[in-house]
PDB file of C-alpha atoms in Angstrom:
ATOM      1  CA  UNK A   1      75.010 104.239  95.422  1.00 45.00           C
ATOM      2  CA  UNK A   2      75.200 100.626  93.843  1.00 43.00           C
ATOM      3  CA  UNK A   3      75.415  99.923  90.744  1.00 43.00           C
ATOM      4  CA  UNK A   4      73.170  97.826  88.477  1.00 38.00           C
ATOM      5  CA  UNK A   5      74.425  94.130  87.351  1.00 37.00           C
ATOM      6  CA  UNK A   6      76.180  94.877  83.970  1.00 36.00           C
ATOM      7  CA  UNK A   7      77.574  93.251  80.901  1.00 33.00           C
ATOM      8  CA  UNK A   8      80.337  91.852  79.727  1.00 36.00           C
ATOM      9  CA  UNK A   9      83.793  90.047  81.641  1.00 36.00           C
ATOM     10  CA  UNK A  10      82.834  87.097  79.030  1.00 38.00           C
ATOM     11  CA  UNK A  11      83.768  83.339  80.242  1.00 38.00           C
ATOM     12  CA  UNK A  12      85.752  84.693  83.507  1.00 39.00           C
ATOM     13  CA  UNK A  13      82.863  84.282  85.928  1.00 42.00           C
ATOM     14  CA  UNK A  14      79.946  82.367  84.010  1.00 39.00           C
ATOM     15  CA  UNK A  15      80.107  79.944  86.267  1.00 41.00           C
ATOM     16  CA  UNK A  16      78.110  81.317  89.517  1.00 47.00           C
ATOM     17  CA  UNK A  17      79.865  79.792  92.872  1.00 47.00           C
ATOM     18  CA  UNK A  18      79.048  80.729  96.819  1.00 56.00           C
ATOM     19  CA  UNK A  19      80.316  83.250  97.428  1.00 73.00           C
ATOM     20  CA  UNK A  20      82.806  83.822 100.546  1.00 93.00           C
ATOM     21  CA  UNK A  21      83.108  86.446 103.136  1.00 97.00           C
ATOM     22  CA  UNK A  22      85.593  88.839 102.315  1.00 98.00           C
ATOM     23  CA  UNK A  23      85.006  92.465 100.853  1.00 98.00           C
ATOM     24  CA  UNK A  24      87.150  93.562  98.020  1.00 98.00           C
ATOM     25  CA  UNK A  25      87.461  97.255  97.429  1.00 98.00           C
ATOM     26  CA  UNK A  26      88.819  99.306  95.290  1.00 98.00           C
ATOM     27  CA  UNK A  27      89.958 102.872  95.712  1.00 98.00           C
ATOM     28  CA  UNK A  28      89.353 104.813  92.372  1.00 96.00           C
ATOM     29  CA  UNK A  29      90.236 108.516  93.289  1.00 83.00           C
ATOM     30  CA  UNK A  30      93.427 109.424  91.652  1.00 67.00           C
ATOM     31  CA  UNK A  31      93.614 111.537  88.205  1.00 60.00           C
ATOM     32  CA  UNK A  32      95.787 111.486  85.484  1.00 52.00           C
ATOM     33  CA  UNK A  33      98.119 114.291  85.947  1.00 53.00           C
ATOM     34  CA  UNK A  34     101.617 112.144  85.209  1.00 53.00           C
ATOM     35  CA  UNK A  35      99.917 109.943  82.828  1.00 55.00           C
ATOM     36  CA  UNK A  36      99.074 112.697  80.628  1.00 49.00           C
ATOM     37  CA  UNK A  37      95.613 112.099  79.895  1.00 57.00           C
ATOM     38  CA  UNK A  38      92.494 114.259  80.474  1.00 68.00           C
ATOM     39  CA  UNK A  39      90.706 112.185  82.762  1.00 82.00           C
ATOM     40  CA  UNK A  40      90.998 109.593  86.166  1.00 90.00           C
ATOM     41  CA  UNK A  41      94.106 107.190  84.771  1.00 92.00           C
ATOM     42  CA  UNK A  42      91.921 103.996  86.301  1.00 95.00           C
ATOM     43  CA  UNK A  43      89.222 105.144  83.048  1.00 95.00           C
ATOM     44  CA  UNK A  44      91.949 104.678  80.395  1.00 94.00           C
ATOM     45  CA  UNK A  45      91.695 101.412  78.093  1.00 94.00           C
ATOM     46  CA  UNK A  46      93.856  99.005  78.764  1.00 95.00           C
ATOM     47  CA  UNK A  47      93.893  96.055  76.506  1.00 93.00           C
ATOM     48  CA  UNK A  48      90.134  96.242  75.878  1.00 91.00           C
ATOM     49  CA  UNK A  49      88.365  97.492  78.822  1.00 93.00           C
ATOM     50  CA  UNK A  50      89.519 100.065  81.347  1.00 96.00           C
ATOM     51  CA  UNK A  51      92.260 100.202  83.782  1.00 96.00           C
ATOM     52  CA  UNK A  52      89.862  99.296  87.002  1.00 97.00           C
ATOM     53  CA  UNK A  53      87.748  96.645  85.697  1.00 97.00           C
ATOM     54  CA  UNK A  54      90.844  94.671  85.850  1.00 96.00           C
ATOM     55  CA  UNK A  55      91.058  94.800  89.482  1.00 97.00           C
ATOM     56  CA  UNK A  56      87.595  93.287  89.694  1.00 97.00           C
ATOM     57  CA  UNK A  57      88.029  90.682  86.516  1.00 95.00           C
ATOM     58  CA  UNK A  58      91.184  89.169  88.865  1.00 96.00           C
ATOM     59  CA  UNK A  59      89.576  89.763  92.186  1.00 97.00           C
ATOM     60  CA  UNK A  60      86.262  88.352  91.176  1.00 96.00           C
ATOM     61  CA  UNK A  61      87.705  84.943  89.943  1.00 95.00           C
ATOM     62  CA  UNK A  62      88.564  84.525  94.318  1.00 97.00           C
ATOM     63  CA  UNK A  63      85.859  82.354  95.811  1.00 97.00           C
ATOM     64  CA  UNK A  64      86.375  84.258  99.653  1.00 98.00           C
ATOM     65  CA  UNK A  65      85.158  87.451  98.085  1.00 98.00           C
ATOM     66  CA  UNK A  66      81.769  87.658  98.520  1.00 97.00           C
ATOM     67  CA  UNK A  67      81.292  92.068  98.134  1.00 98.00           C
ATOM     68  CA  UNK A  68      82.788  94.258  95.729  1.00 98.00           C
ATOM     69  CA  UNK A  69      83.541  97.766  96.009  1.00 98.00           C
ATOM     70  CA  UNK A  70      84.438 100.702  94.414  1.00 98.00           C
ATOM     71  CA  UNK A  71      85.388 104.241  95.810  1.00 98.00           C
ATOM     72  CA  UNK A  72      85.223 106.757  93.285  1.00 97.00           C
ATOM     73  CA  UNK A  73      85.546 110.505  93.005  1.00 95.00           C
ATOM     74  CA  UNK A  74      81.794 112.634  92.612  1.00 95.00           C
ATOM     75  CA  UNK A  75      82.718 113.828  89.248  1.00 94.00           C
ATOM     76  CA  UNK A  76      83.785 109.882  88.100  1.00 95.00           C
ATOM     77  CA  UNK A  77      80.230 108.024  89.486  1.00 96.00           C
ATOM     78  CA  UNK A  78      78.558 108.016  86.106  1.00 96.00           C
ATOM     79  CA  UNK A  79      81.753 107.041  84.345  1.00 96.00           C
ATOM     80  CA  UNK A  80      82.279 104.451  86.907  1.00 97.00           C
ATOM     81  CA  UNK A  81      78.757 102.682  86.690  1.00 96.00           C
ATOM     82  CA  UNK A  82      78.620 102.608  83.243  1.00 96.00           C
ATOM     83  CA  UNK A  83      82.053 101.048  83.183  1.00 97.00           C
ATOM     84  CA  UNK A  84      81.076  98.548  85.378  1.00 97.00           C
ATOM     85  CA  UNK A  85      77.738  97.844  83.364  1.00 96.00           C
ATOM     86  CA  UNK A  86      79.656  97.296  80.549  1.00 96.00           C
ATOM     87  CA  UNK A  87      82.785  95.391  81.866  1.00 96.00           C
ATOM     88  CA  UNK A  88      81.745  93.777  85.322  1.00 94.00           C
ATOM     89  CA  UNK A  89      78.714  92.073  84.008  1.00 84.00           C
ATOM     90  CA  UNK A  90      79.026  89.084  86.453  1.00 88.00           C
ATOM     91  CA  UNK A  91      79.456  90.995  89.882  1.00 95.00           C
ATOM     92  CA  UNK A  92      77.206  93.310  91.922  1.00 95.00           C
ATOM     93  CA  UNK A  93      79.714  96.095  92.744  1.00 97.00           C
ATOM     94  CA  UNK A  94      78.796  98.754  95.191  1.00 98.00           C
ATOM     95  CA  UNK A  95      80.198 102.458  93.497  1.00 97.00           C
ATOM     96  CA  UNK A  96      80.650 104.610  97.043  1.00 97.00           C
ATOM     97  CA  UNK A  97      81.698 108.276  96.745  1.00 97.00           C
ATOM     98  CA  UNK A  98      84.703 108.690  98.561  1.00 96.00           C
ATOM     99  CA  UNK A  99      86.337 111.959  99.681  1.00 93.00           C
ATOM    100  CA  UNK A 100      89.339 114.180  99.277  1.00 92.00           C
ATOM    101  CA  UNK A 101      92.395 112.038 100.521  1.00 94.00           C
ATOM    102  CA  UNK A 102      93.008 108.157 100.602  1.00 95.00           C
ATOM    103  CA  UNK A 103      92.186 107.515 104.120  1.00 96.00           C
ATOM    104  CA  UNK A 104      89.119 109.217 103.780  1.00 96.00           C
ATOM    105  CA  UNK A 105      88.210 107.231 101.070  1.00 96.00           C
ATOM    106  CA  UNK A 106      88.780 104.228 102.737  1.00 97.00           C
ATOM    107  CA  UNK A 107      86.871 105.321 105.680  1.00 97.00           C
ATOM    108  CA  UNK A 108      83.803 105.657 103.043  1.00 97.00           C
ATOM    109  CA  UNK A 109      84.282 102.125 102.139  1.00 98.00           C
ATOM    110  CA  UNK A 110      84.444 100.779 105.587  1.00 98.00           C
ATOM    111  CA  UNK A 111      81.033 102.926 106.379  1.00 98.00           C
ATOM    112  CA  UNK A 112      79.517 101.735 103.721  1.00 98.00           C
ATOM    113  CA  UNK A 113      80.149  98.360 104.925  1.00 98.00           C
ATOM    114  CA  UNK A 114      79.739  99.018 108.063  1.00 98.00           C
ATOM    115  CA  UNK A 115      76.364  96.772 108.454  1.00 98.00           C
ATOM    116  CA  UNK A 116      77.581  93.531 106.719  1.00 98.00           C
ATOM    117  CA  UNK A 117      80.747  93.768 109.242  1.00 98.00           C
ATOM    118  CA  UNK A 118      78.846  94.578 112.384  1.00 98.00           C
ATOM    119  CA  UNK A 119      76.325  91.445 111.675  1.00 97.00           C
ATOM    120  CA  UNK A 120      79.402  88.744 110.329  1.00 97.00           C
ATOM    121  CA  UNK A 121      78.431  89.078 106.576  1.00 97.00           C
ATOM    122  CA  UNK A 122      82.203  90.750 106.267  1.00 98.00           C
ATOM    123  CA  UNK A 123      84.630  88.932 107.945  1.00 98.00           C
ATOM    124  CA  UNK A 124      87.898  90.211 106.129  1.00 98.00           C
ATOM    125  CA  UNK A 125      88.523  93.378 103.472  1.00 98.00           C
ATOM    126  CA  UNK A 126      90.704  93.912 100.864  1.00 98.00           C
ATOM    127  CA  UNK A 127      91.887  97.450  99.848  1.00 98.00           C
ATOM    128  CA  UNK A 128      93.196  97.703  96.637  1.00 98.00           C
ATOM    129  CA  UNK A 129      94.524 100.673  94.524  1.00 97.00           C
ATOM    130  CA  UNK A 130      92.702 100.641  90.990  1.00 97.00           C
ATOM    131  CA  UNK A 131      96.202 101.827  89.489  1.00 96.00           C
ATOM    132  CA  UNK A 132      97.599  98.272  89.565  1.00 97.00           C
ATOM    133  CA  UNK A 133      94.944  96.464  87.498  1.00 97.00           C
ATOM    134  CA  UNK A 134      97.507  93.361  87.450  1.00 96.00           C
ATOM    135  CA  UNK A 135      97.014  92.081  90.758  1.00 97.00           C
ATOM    136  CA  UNK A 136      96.168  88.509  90.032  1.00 95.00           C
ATOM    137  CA  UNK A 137      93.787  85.967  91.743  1.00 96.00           C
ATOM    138  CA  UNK A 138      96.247  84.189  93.683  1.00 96.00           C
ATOM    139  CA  UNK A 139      97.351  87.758  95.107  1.00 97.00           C
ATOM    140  CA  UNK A 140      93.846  88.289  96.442  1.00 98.00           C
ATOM    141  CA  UNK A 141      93.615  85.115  97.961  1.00 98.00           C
ATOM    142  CA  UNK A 142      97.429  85.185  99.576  1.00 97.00           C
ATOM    143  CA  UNK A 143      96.057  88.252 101.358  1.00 98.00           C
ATOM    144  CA  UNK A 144      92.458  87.689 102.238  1.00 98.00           C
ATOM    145  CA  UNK A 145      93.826  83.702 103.582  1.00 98.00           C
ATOM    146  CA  UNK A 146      96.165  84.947 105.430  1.00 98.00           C
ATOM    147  CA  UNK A 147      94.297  88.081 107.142  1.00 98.00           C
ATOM    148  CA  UNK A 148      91.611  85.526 108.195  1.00 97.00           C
ATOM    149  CA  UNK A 149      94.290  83.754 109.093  1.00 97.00           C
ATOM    150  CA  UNK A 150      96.432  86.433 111.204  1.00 97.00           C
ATOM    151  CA  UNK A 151      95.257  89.600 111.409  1.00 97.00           C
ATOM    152  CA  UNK A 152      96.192  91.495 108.392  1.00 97.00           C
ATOM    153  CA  UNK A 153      98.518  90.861 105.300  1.00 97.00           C
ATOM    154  CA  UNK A 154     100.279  92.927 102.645  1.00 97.00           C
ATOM    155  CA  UNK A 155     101.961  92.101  99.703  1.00 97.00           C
ATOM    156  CA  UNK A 156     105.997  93.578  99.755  1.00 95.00           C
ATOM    157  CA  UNK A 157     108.774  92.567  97.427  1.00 92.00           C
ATOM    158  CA  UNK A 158     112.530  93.389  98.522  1.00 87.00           C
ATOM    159  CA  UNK A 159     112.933  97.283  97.557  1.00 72.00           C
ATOM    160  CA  UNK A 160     116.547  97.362  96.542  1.00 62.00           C
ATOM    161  CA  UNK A 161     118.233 100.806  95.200  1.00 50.00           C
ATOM    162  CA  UNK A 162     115.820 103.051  97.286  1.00 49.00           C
ATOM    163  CA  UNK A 163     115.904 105.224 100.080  1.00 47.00           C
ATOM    164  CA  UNK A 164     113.736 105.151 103.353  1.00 50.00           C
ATOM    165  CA  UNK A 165     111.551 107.642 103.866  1.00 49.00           C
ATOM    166  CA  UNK A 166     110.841 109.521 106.995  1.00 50.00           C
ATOM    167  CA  UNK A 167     107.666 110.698 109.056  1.00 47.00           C
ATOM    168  CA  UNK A 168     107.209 113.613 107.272  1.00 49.00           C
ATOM    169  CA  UNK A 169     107.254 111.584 103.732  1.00 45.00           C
ATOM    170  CA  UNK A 170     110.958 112.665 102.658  1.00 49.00           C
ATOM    171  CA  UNK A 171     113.748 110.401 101.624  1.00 52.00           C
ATOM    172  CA  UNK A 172     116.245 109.740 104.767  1.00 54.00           C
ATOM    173  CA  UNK A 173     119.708 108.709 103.750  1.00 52.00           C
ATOM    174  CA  UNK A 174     120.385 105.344 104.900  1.00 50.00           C
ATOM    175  CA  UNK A 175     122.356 104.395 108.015  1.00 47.00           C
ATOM    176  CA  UNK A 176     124.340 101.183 107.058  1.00 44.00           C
ATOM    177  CA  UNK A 177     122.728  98.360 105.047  1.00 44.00           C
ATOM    178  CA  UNK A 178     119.507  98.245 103.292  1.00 42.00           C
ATOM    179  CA  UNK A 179     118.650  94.985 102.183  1.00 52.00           C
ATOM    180  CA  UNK A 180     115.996  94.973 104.595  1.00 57.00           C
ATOM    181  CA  UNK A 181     113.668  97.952 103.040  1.00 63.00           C
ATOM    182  CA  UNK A 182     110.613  96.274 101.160  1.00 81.00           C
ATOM    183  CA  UNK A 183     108.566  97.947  98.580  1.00 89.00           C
ATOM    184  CA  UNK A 184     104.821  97.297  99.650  1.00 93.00           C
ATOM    185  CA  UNK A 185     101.817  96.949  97.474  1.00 96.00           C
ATOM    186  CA  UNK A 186      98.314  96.027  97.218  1.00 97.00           C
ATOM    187  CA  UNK A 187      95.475  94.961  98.056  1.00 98.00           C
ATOM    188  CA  UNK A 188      96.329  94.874 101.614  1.00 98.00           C
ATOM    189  CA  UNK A 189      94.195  92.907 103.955  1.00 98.00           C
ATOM    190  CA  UNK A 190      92.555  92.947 107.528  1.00 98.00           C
ATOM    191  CA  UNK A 191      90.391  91.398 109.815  1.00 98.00           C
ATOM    192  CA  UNK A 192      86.977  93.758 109.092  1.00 98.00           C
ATOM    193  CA  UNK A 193      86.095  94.218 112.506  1.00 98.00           C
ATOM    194  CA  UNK A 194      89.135  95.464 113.649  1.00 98.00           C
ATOM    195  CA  UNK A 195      90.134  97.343 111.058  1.00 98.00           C
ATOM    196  CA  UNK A 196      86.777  99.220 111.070  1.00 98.00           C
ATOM    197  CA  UNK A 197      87.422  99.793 114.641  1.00 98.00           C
ATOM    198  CA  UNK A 198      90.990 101.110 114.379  1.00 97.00           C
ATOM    199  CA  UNK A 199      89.507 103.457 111.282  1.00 97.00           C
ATOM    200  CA  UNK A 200      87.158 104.661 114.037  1.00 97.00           C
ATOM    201  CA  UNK A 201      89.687 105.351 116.605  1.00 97.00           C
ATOM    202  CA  UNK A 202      91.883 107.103 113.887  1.00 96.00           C
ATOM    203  CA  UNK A 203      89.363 109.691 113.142  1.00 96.00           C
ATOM    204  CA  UNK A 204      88.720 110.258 116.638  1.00 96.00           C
ATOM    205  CA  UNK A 205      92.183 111.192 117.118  1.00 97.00           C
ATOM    206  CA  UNK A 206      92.551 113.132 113.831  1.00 96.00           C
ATOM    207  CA  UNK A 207      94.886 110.582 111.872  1.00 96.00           C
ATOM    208  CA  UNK A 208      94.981 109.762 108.433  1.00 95.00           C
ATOM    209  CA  UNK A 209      97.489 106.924 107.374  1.00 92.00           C
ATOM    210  CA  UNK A 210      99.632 106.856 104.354  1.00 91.00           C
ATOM    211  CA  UNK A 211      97.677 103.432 103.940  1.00 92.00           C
ATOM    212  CA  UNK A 212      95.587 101.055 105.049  1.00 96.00           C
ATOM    213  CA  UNK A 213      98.287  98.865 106.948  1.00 95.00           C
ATOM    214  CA  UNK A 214      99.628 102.437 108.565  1.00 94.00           C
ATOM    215  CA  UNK A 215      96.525 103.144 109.879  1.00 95.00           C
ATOM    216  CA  UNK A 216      95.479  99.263 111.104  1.00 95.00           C
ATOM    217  CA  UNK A 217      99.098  99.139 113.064  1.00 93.00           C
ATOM    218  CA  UNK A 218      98.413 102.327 114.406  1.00 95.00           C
ATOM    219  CA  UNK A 219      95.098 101.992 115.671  1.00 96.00           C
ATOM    220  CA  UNK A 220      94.377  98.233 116.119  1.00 94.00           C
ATOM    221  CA  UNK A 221      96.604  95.186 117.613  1.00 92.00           C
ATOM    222  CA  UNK A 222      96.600  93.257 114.182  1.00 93.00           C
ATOM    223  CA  UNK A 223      99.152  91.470 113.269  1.00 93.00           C
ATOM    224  CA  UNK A 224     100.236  92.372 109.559  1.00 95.00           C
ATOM    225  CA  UNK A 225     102.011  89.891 107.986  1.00 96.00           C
ATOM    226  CA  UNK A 226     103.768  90.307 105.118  1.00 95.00           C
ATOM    227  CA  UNK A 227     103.126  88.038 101.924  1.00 96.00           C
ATOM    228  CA  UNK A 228     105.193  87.598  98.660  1.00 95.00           C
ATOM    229  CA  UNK A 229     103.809  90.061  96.554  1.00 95.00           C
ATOM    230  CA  UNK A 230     104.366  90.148  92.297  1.00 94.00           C
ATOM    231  CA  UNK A 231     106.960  92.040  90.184  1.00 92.00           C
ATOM    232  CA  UNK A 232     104.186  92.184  87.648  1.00 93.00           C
ATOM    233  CA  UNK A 233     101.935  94.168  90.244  1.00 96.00           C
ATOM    234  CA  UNK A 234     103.102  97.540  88.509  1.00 95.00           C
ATOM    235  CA  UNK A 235     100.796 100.903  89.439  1.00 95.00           C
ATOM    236  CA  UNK A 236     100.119 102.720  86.294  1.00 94.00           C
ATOM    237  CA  UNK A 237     101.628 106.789  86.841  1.00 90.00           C
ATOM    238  CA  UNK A 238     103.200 107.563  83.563  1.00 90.00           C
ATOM    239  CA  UNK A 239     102.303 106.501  80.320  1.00 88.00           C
ATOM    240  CA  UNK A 240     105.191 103.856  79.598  1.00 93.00           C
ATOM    241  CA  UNK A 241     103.144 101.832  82.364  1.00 94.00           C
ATOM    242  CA  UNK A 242      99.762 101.121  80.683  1.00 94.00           C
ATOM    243  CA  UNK A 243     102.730 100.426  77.346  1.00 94.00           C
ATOM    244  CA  UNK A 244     104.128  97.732  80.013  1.00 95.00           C
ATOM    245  CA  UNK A 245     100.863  96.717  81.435  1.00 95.00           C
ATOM    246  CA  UNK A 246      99.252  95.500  77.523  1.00 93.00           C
ATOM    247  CA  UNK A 247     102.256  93.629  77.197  1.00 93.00           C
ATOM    248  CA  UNK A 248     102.534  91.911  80.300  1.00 92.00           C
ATOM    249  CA  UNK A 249      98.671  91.184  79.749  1.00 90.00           C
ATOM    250  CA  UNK A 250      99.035  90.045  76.181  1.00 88.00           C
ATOM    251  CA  UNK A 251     102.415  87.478  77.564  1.00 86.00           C
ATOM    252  CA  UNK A 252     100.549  85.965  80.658  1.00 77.00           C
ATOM    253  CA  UNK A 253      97.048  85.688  77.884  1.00 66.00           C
ATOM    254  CA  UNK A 254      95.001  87.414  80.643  1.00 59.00           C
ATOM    255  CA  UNK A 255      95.874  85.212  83.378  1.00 65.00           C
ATOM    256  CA  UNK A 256      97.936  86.356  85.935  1.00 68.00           C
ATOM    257  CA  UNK A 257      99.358  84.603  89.283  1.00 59.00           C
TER     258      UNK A 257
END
């Protein structure tokens, strides 16, 4: 279901450029349950436009992306198009209906661009939560280089003063040191081919990963390599975060690393 070319990210991308060969997408099915608020959290304003058009004013600004994406719940697609209309005027972004759980809504996006990865048009994609609207150009591009690059790439930052979690998603009390725990973000990035295959082979064998890396090491031989990822990469849950993210907008005047 794509949407129609819409108005409005002003002098971010006037200039048109080629386009490269990477797909950026960017998952949209949460809700706003901690934040408070009586509809999807990636639909409240944030320092002019909505949460999730941020994702797309940062990623579009990345020369390798040549397809945008977003995954969004049924009850969200109108919302969605219009907000892009309005506040992704420069892009053609694809809205794709995703389903009930992450994975599955990943597994949308990779069917829907299925084609453009079978015939080359897709070389590398970029999953991205539409929670952390401050994940700046060079972030995109430190992912979607070095998955072209590698394999696959994720952005992590040391995770001091937590605990490790186990396989069934529960804090495990730590056994000695851990200085080597790292706190992982996104967009993560992969090789499209292989990831689309490993996303195959997962439903096949009845997996869903906790995320897109989980599910690529699982199912694929990629190498994921991590990349420095930003302290400023913050996912908006509770309300103090869209307080944080304004400012953080407002300090770095819209332009973020």
């Amino acid at each position: 279901m794509p949407s129609t070319p819409s108005a409005g990210l002003g002098p971010f991308l006037r200039r048109r450029r080629p386009r490269g060969t990477a797909a950026a997408v960017v998952l949209a099915g949460g809700s706003g349950t901690r934040v408070g608020a009586g509809l999807n959290k990636v639909y409240l304003p944030l320092a002019g436009r909505r949460v999730v058009s941020w994702s797309f004013t940062w990623a579009g600004q990345v020369s390798e992306i040549g397809r945008f994406v977003l995954v969004v719940r049924p009850e969200d697609a109108e919302l969605a198009t219009q907000t892009l209309r309005r506040e992704a005027a420069q892009l053609r972004v694809d809205v794709v209906v995703g389903g009930g759980t992450r994975h599955e809504s990943e597994e949308a996006a990779l069917a829907h661009l299925a084609p453009s990865i079978d015939n080359g048009d897709v070389e590398v994609v970029a999953i991205h939560d539409g929670a952390r609207p401050l994940a700046g150009p060079s972030l995109w591009r430190s992912v979607v280089q070095t998955a072209a690059a590698v394999g696959g790439a994720v952005p992590a930052l040391p995770a001091s003063g937590v605990l490790p979690v186990g396989d069934d998603g529960h804090p495990v009390p730590p056994r000695g040191q851990t200085e080597g725990l790292t706190r992982v973000q996104t967009p993560q990035a992969f090789r499209a081919k292989d990831l689309l295959a490993a996303y195959d082979a997962a439903r096949e064998a009845g997996y869903q990963g906790t995320d897109t890396a989980c599910s690529a090491e699982s199912f694929s031989g990629l190498v994921v390599q991590a990349v420095a990822g930003s302290r400023t990469n913050l996912k908006v849950t509770y309300p103090h975060d869209l307080f944080l993210a304004e400012r953080l907008l407002a300090a770095a005047r819209y332009r973020l690393a």
